[in-house]
Short mmCIF file of N, CA and C in Angstrom, two decimals:
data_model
loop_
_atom_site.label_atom_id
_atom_site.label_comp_id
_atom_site.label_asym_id
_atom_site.label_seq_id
_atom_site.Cartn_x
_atom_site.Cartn_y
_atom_site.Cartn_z
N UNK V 936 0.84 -1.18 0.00
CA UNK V 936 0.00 0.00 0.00
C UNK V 936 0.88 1.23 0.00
N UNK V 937 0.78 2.13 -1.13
CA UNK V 937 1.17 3.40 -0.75
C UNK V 937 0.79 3.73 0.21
N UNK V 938 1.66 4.73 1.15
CA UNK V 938 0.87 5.32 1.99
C UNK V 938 1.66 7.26 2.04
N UNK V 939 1.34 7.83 2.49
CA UNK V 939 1.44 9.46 2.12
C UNK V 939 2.03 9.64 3.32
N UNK V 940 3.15 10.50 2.80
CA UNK V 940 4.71 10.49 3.49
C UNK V 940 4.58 12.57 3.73
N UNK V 941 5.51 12.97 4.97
CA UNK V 941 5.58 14.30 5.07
C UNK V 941 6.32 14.88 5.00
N UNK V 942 7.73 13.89 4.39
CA UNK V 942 8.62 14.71 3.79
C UNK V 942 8.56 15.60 2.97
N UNK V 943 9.02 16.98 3.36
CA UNK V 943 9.06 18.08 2.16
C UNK V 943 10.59 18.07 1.54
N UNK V 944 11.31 17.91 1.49
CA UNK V 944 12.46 17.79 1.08
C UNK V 944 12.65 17.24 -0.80
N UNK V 945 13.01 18.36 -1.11
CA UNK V 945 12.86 18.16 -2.33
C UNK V 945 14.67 17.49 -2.85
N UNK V 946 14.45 16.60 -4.02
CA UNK V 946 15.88 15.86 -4.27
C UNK V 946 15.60 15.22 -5.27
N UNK V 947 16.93 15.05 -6.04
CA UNK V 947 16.73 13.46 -7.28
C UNK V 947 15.91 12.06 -6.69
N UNK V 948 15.52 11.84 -7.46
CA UNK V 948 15.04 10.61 -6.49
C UNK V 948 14.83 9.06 -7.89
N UNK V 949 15.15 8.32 -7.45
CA UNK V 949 14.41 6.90 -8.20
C UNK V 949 13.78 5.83 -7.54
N UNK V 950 12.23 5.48 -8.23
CA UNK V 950 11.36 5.16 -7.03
C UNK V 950 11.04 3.82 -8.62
N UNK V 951 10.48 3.27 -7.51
CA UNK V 951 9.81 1.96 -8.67
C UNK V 951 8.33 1.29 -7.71
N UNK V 952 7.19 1.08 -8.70
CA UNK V 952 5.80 0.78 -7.70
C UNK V 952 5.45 -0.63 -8.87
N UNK V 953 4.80 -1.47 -8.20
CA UNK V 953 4.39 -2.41 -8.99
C UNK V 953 2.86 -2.18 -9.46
N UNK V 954 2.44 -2.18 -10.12
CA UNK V 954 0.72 -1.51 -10.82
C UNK V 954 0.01 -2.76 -10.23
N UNK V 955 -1.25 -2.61 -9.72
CA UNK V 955 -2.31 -3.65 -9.24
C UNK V 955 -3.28 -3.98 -10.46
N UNK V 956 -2.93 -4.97 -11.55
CA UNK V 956 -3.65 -5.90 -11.95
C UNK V 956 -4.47 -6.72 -11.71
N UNK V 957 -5.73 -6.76 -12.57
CA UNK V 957 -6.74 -8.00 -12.39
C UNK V 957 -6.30 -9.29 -13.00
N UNK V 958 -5.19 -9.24 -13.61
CA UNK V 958 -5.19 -10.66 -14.78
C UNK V 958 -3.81 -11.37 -14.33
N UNK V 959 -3.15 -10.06 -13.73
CA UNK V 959 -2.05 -11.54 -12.70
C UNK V 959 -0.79 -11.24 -13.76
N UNK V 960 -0.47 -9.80 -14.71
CA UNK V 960 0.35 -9.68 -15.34
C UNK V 960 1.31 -8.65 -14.61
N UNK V 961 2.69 -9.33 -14.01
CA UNK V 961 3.47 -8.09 -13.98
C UNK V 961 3.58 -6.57 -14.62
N UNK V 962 3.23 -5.73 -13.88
CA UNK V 962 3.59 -4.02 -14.73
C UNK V 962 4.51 -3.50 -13.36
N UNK V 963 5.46 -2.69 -14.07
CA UNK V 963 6.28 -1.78 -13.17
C UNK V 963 6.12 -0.11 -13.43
N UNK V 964 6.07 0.44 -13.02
CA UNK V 964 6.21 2.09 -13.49
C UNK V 964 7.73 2.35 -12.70
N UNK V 965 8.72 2.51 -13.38
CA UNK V 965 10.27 2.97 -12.39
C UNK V 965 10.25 4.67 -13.26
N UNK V 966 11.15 5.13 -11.96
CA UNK V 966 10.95 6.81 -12.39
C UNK V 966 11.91 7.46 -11.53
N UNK V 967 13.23 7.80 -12.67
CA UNK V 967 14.17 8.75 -12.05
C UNK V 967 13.57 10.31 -12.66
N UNK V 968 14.08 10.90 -11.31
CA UNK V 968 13.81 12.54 -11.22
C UNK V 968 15.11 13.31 -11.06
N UNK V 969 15.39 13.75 -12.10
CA UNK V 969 16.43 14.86 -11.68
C UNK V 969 15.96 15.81 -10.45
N UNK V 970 17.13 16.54 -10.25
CA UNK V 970 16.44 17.38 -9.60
C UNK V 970 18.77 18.25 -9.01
N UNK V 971 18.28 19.25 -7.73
CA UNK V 971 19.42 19.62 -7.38
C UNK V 971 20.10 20.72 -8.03
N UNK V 972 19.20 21.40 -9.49
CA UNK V 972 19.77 22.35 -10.41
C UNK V 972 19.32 23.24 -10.96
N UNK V 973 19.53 24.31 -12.06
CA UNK V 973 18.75 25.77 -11.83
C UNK V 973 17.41 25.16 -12.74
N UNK V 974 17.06 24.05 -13.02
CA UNK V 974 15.89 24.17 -14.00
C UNK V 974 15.11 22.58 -13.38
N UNK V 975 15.56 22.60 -12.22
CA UNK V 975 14.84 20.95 -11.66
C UNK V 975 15.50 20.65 -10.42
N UNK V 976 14.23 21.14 -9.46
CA UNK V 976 14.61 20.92 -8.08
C UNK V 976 14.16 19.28 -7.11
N UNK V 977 13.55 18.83 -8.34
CA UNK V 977 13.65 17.21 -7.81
C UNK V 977 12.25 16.97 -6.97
N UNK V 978 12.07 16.06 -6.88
CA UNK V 978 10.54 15.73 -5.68
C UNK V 978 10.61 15.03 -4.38
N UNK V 979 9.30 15.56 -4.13
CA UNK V 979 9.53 15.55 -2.67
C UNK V 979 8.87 13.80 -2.19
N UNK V 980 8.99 13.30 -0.94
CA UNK V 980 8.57 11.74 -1.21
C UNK V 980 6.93 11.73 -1.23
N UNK V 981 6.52 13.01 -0.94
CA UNK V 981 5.34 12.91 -1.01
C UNK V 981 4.74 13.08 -2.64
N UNK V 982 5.48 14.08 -3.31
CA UNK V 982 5.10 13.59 -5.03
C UNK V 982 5.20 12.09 -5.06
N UNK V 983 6.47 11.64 -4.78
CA UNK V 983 6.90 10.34 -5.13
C UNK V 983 5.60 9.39 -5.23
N UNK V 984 5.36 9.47 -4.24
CA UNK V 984 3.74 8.75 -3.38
C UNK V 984 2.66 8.93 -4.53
N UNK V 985 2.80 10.30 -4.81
CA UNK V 985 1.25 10.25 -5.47
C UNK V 985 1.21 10.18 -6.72
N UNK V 986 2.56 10.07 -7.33
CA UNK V 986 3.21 9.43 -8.59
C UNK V 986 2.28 7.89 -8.71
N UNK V 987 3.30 7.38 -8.14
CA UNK V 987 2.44 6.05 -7.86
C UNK V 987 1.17 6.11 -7.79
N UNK V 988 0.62 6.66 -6.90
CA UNK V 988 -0.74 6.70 -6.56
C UNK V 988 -1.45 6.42 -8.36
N UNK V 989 -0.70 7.56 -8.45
CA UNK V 989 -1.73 8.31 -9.76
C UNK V 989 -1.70 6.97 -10.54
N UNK V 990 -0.79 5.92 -10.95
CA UNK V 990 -0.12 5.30 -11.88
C UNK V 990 -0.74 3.57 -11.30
N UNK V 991 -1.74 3.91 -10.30
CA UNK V 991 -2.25 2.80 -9.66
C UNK V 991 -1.15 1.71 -9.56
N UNK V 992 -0.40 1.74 -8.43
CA UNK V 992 0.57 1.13 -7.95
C UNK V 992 -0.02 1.00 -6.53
N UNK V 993 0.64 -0.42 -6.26
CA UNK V 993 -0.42 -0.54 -5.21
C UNK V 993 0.96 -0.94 -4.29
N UNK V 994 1.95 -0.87 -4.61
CA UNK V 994 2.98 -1.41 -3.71
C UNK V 994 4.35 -0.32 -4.58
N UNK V 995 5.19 0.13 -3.81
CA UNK V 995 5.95 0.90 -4.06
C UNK V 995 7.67 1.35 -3.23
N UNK V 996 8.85 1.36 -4.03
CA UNK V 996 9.65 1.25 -3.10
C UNK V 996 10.65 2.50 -3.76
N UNK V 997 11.54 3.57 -2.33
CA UNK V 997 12.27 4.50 -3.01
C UNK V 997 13.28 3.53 -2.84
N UNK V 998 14.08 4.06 -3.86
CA UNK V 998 15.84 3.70 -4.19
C UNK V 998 16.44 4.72 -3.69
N UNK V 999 17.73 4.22 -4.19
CA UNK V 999 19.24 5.07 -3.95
C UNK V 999 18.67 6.54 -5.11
N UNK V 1000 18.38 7.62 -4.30
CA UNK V 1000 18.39 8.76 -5.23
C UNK V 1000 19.62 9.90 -5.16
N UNK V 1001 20.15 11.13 -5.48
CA UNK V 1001 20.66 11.81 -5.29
C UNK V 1001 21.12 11.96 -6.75
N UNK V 1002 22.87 12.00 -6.64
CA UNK V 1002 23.74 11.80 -7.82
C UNK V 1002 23.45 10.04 -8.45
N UNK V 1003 23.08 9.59 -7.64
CA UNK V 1003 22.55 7.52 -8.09
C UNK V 1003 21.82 7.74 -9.18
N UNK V 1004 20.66 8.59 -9.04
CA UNK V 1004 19.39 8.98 -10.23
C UNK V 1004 19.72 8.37 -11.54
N UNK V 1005 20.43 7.79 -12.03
CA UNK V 1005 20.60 8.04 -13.45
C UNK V 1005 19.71 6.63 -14.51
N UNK V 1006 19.20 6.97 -15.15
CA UNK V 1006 17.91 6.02 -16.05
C UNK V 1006 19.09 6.16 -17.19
N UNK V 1007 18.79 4.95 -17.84
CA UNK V 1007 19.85 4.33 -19.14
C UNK V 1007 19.10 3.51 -20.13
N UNK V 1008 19.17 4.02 -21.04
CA UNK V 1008 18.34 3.14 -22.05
C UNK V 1008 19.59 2.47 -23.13
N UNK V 1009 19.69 1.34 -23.84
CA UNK V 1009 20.47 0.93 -24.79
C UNK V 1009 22.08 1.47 -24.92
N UNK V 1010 22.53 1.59 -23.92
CA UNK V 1010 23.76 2.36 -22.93
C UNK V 1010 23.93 3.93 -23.26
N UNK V 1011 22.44 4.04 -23.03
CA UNK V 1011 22.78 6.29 -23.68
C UNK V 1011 21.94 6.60 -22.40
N UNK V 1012 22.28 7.72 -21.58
CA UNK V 1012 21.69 8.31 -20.37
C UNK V 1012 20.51 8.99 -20.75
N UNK V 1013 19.86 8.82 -19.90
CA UNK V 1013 18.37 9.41 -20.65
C UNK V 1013 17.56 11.00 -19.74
N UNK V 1014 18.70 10.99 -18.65
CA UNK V 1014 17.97 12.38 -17.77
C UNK V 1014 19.51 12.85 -17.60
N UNK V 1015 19.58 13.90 -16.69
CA UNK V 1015 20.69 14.69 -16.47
C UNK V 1015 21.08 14.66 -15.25
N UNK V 1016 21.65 13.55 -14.64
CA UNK V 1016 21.72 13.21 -13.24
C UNK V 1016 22.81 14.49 -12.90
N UNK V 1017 22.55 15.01 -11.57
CA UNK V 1017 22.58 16.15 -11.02
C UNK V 1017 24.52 16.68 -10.64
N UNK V 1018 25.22 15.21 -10.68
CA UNK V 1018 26.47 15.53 -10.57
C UNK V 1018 27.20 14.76 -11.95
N UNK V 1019 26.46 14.23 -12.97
CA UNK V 1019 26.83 13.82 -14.03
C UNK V 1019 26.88 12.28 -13.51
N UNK V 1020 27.11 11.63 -14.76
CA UNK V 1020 27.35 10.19 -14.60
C UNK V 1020 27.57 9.29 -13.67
N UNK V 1021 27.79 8.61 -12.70
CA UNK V 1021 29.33 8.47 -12.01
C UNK V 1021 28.70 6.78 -11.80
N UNK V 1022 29.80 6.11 -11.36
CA UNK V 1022 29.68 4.62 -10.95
C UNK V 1022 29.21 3.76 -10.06
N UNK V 1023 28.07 3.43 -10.07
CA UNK V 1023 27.52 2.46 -8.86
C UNK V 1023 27.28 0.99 -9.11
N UNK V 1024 27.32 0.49 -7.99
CA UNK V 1024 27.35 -1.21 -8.36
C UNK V 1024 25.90 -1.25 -8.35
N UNK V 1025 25.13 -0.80 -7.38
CA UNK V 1025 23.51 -1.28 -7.45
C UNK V 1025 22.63 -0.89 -8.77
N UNK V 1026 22.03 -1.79 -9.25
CA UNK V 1026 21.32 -1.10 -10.54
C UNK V 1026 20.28 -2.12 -10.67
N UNK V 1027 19.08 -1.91 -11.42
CA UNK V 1027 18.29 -2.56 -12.24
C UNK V 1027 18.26 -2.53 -13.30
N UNK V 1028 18.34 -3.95 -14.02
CA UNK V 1028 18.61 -4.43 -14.91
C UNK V 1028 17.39 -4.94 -15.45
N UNK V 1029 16.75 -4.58 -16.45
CA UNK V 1029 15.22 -5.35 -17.27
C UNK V 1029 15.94 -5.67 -18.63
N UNK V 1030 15.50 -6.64 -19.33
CA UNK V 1030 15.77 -7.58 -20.33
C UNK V 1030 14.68 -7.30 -21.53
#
């Protein structure tokens, strides 16, 4: 269950919620947010929340956000993570 958080603290963030299906088919919604810079100050966990919400996710978990933020498609960066690129071992991997 989502539930509605009172953090105001705004930041990069990457959150992933699983969508509540009737037919028993995996859906994910994952969602990095820049944020930290003059044109994107990032969200707060309470957007995060109603992200999901909105996206009928019925179960939902934050990640490693900050400078971590970074979404990758076919090895090309796809947002502008807030201190540029940099190297982490934790990641998700979809096929």
């Amino acid at each position: 269950r989502i539930k509605d958080v009172n953090n105001e603290a705004r930041a990069p963030r990457t959150f992933i919620g699983q969508v509540k299906r009737t037919d028993n088919i995996l859906e994910y919604v994952i969602v990095v947010a820049d944020g930290r810079s003059d044109t994107n100050a990032g969200l707060t966990m309470k957007e995060c929340a109603n992200i999901l919400k909105e996206k009928n996710c019925h179960i939902g978990y934050n990640l490693d956000g900050g400078g971590s933020s970074v979404m990758m498609f076919n090895g090309k960066v796809l947002n502008d993570p807030c201190y540029g690129e940099r190297a982490d071992i934790d990641y998700i991997y979809i096929k």
